[in-house]
Coordinates of C-alpha atoms in Angstrom, one line a residue:
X250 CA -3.5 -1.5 -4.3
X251 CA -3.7 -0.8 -0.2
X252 CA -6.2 2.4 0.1
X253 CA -4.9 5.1 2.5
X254 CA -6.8 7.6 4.4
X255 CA -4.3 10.3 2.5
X256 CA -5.7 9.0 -0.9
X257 CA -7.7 12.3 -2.2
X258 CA -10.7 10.1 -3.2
X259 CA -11.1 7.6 -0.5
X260 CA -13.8 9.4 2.6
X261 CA -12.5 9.6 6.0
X262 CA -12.4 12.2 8.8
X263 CA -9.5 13.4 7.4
X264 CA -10.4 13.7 3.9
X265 CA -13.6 15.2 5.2
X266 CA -11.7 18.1 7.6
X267 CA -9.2 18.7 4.3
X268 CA -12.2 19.2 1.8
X269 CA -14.0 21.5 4.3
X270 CA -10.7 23.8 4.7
X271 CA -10.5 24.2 0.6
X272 CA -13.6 25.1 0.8
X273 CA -11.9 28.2 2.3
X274 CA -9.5 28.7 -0.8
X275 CA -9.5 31.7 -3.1
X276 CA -7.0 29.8 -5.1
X277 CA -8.3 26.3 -6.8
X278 CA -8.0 25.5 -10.3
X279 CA -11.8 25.2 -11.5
X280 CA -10.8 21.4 -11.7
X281 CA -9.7 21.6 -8.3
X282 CA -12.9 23.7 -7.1
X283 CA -15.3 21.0 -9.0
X284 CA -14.2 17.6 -7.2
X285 CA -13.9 19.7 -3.5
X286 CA -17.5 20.7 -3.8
X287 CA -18.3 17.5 -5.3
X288 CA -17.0 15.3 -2.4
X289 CA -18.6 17.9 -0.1
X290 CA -22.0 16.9 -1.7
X291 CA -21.2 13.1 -1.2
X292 CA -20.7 14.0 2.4
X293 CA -23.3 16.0 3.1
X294 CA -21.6 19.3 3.3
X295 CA -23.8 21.3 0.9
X296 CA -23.1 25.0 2.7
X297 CA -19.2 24.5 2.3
X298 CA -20.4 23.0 -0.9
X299 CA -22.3 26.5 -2.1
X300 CA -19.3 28.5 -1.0
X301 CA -17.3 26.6 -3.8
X302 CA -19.8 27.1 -6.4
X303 CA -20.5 30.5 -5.6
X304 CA -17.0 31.7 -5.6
X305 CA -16.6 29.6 -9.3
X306 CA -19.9 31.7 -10.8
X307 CA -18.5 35.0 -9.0
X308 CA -15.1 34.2 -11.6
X309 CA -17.4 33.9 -14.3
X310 CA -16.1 30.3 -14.9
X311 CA -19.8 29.6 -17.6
X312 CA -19.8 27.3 -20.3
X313 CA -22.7 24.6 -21.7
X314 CA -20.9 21.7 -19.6
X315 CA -19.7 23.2 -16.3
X316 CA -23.3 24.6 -15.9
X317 CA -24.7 21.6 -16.5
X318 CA -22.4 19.7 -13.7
X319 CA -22.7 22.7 -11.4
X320 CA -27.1 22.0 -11.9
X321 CA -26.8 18.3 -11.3
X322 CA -24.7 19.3 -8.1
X323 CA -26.8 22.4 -6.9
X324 CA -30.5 19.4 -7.4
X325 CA -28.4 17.1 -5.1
X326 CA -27.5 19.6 -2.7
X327 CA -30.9 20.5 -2.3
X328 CA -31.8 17.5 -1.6
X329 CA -29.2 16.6 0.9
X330 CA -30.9 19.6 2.9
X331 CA -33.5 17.4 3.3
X332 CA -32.2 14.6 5.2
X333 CA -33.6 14.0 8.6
X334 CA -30.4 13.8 11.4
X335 CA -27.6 14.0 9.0
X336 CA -26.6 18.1 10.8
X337 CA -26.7 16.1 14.4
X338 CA -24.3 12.5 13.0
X339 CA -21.9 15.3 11.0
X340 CA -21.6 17.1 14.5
X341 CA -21.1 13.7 16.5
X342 CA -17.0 13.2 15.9
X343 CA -16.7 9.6 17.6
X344 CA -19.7 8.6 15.3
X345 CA -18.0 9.8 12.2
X346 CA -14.8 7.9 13.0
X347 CA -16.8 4.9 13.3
X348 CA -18.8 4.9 10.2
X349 CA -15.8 6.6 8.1
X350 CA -13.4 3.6 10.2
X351 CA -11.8 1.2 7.0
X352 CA -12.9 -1.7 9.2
X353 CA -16.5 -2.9 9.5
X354 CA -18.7 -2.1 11.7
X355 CA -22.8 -2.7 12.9
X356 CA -25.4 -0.2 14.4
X357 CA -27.9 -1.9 16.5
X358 CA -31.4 0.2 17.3
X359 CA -32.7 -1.6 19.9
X360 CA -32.3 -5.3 20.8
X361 CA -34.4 -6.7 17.8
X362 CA -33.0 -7.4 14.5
X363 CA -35.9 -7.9 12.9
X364 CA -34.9 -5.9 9.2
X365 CA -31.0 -6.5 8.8
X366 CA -29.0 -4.6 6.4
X367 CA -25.8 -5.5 5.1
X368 CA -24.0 -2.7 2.9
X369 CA -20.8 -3.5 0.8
X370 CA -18.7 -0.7 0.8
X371 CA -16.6 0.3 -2.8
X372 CA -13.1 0.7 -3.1
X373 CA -13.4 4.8 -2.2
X374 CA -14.8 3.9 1.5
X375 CA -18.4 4.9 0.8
X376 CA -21.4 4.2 -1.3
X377 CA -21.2 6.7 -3.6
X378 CA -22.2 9.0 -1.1
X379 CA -20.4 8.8 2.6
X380 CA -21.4 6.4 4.9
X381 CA -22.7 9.3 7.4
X382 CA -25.0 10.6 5.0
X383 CA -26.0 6.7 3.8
X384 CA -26.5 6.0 7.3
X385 CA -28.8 8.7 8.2
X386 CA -31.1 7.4 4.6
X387 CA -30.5 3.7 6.3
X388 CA -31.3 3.9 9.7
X389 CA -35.5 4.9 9.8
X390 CA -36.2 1.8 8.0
X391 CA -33.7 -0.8 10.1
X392 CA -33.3 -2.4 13.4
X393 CA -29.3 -3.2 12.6
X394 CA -27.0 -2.4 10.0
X395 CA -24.1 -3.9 8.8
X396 CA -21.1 -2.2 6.7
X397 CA -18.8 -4.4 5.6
X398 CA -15.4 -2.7 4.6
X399 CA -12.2 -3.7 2.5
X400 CA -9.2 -1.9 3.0
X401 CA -7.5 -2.9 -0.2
X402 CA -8.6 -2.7 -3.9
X403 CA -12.5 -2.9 -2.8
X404 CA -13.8 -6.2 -4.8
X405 CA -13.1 -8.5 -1.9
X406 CA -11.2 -10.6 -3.8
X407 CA -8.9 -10.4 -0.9
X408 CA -11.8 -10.7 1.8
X409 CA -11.4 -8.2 4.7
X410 CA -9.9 -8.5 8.2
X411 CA -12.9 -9.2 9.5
X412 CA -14.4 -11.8 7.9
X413 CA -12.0 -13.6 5.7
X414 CA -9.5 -13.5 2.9
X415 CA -11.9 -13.9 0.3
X416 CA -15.4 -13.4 -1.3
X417 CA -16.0 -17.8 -0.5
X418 CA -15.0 -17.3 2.7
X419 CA -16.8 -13.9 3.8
X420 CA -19.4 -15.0 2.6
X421 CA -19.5 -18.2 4.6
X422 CA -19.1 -16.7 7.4
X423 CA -21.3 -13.4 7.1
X424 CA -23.9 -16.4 6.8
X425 CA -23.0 -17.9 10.0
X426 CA -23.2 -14.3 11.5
X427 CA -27.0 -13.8 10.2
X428 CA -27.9 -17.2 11.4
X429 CA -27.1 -16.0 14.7
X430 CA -28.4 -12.7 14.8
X431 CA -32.0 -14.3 13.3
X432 CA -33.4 -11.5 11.7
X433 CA -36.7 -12.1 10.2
X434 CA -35.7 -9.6 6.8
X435 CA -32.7 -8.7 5.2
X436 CA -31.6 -6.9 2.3
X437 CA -28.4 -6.8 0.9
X438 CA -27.2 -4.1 -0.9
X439 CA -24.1 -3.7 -3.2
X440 CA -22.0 -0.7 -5.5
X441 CA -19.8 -0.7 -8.1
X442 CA -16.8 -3.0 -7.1
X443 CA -18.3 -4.2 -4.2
X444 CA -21.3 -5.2 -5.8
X445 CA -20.7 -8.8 -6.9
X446 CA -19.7 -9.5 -3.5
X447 CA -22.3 -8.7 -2.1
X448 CA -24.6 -10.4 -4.8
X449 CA -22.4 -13.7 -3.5
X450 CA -24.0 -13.0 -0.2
X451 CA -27.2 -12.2 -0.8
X452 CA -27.3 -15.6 -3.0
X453 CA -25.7 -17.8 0.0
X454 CA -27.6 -16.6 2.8
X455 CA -30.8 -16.6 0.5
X456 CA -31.7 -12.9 1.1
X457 CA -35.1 -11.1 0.9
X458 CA -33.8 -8.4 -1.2
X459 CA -30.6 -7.5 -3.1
X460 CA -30.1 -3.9 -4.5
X461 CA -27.1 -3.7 -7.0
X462 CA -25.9 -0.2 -8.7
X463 CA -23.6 -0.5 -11.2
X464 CA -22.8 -3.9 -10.2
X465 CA -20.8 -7.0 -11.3
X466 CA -22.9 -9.6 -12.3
X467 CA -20.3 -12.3 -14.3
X468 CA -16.7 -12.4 -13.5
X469 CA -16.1 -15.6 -14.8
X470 CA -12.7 -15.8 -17.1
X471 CA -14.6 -16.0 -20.4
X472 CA -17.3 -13.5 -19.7
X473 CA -18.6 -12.3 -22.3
X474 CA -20.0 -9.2 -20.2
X475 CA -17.8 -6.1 -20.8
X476 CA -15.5 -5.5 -18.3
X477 CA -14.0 -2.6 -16.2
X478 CA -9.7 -3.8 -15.8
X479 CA -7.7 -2.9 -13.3
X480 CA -8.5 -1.1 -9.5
X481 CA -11.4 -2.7 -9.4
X482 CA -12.1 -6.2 -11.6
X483 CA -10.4 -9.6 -10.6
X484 CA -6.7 -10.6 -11.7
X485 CA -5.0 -13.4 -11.5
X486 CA -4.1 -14.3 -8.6
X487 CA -7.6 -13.4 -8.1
X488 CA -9.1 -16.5 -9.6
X489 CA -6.8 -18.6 -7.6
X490 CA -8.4 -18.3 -4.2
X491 CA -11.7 -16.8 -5.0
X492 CA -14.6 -19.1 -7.0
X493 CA -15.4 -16.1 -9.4
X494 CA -18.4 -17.2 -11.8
X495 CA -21.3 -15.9 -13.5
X496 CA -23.6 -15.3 -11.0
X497 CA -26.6 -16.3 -13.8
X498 CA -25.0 -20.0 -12.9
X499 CA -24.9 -19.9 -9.2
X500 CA -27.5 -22.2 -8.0
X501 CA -28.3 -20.6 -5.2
X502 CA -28.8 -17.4 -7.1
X503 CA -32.8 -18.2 -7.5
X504 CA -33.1 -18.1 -3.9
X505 CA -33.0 -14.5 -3.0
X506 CA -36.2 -13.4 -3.0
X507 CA -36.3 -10.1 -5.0
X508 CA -33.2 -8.9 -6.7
X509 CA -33.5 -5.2 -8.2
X510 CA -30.6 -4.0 -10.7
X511 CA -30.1 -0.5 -12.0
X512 CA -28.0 0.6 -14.7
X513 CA -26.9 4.2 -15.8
X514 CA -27.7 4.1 -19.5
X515 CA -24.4 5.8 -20.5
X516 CA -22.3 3.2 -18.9
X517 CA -21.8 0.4 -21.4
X518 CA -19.9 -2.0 -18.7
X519 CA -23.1 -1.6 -16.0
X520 CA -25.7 -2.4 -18.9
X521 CA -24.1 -5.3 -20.2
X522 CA -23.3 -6.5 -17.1
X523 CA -26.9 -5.7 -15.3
X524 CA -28.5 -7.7 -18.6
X525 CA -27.0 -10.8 -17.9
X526 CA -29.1 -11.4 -15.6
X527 CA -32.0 -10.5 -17.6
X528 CA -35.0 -13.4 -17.7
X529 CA -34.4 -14.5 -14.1
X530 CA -37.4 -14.5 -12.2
X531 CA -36.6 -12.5 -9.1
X532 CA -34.3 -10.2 -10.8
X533 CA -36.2 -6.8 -11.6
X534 CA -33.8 -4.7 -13.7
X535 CA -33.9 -1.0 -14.7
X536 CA -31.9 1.9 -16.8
X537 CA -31.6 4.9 -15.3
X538 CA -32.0 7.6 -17.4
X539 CA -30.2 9.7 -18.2
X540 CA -27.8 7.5 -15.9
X541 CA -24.0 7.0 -15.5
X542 CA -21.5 4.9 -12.9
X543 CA -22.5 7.3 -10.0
X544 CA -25.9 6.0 -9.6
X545 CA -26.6 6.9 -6.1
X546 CA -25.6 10.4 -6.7
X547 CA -28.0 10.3 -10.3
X548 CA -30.6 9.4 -7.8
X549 CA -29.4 11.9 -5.3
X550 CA -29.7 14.9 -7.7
X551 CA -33.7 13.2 -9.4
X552 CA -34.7 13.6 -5.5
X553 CA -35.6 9.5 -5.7
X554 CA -32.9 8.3 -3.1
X555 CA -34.5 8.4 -0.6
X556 CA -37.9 6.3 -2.4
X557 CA -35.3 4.1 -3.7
X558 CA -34.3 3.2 -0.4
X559 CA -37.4 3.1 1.3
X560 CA -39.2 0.7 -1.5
X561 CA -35.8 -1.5 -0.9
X562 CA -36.4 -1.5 2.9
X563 CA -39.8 -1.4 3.7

C-alpha cells in the first residue's frame, strides 16, 4: 500500500490546512468532529482543537465514553500549550514542508554532532504526534536529528528511497552514515511499525540508547509473539528480501547499550511482543498504565512526554 498525502490519516501540510478548515464546520458528524480535533492535538493545534470540542459540548453530544475521550484530549492539549517553540515552527511554512516531506530528512544545530538522534517514522508520517510538534520535544536535547521516512506501507520492509530497498540494507548503510558523522551518543528511537526497524539499527550500529513504543520485537515466520496482519506486519514477499528474525537472537542485539520498551497494558500484541525481550540485560521494559497502541499520545495526555524524552536524551 503506497501512502498519499490525500490519505485522511497520513500528516502533511495538506492534511494539516484541511483539518484546520473543519475546524470551521457547523456540520460534522460527532465521529467526524472527534478524529479532526484529535489530529489537531497530534499536530499541535489545540485552539482549533477547543473550537471542536466546544461546539460538540454546546450540542450536548455527553455520554460516560465521549467524556472520557474528550478528558484524555483536553489533558493533552494542555499540555501541548506547554511546548517551548512549537507557535514559531507551526508559523514557519518551508519548515513544515520539510519535516511533514515523505522523504527523510536531518536538522543540524551547529557543526557538532555530538548527541545524534535517529527517529523512525510509522506508516501515518509521524510519531504518533506530528513531526513538528516531535521536533520541537527533540531538538533542546540534540546536536542533529535524523527522520528517516518510508513512503509505502511503513515497516521498511521495502527500505526507503533514501537509504535502500530494505531493513538489511538501510541499515547498513544508515551505519556507514553515523560512522561518518562520529557522534559521540546516539539514541535510536522507534513506533509502532517502524519500530523493529529501527530496533535493527540501533542493534547494527551498536547504539547508546533505543526507545521502542509499541514496537516489533520478533517477526520471525514462527513467532510465537502475537501479531498485528496486514498494513503494517511483514508478508511474503517480505521475507524474501528482508532477514526478518527475532530480534532476542540477533547477536548484535547485546550491544546497544540501554534499550527501554514500553507497552500500553490494553494492547495484547505490544505486551507480548515487548516481553520477548524480557531477561536481556540492557533491555528495561515497562507497562504503561492505563496504556493502549497510542503511547506517545498516553504520555502526551499523563504530562510525562516530555520527561520521557529528556531521560532518553540526556
Amino acid at each position: 500500500m503506497i501512502i498519499h498525502p490525500d490519505d485522511p490519516q497520513i500528516h502533511s501540510l495538506s492534511q494539516l490546512n484541511r483539518v484546520i478548515a473543519l475546524s470551521h464546520s457547523t456540520d460534522l458528524s460527532v465521529g467526524d468532529a472527534l478524529f479532526t480535533a484529535d489530529q489537531l492535538v497530534r499536530h499541535g493545534r489545540c485552539d482549533h482543537a477547543q473550537r471542536v470540542v466546544d461546539r460538540l459540548a454546546a450540542a450536548g453530544h455527553r455520554n460516560e465514553t465521549l467524556g472520557r475521550w474528550l478528558r484524555r484530549l483536553s489533558a493533552a492539549a494542555e499540555h501541548v500549550r506547554s511546548v517551548s517553540g512549537l507557535s514559531a515552527i507551526l508559523a514557519d511554512e518551508p519548515e513544515l514542508e520539510k519535516l511533514f516531506s515523505l522523504r527523510s530528512s536531518t536538522y543540524a544545530a551547529g557543526h557538532t554532532a555530538q548527541k545524534l538522534v535517529v527517529v523512525y517514522s510509522t506508516a501515518y508520517n509521524n510519531f504518533d504526534i506530528s513531526f513538528p510538534f516531535l521536533h520541537c520535544l527533540l531538538a533542546p536535547h540534540a546536536d542533529r536529528i535524523l527522520y528517516v521516512k518510508n513512503p509505502g506501507r511503513g515497516i521498511y520492509t521495502t527500505g526507503n528511497s533514501e537509504y535502500g530497498s530494505s531493513i538489511d540494507e538501510m541499515s547498513s548503510r544508515l551505519c556507514g552514515l553515523l560512522a561518518s558523522i562520529n557522534p559521540s551518543h546516539v539514541t535510536v528511537m522507534g513506533f509502532s511499525g517502524g519500530g523493529y526497524a529501527a530496533l535493527h539499527l540501533a542493534a547494527k550500529a551498536r547504539a547508546d540508547v533505543f526507545v521502542g513504543l509499541g514496537v516489533r520485537t520478533d517477526w520471525s515466520r514462527d513467532s510465537a509473539c502475537e501479531l498485528v496482519r496486514g498494513r503494517t506486519a511483514p508478508d511474503a514477499s517480505d521475507y524474501a528480501t528482508n532477514t526478518l528474525c527475532n530480534m532476542r537472537d540477533m547477536p548484535e542485539i547485546t550491544e546497544i547499550r540501554r534499550a527501554v520498551l514500553y507497552y500500553g497494558d490494553r494492547d495484547d500484541t505490544d505486551r507480548s511482543q515487548a516481553l520477548n525481550m524480557a531477561g536481556l540485560p540492557n533491555f528495561a521494559i515497562h507497562a504503561v498504565r492505563p496504556g493502549t497502541h497510542n503511547l506517545v499520545m498516553d504520555f502526551l495526555a499523563s504530562g510525562r512526554l516530555p520527561e520521557l524524552i529528556s531521560n532518553s536524551l540526556d
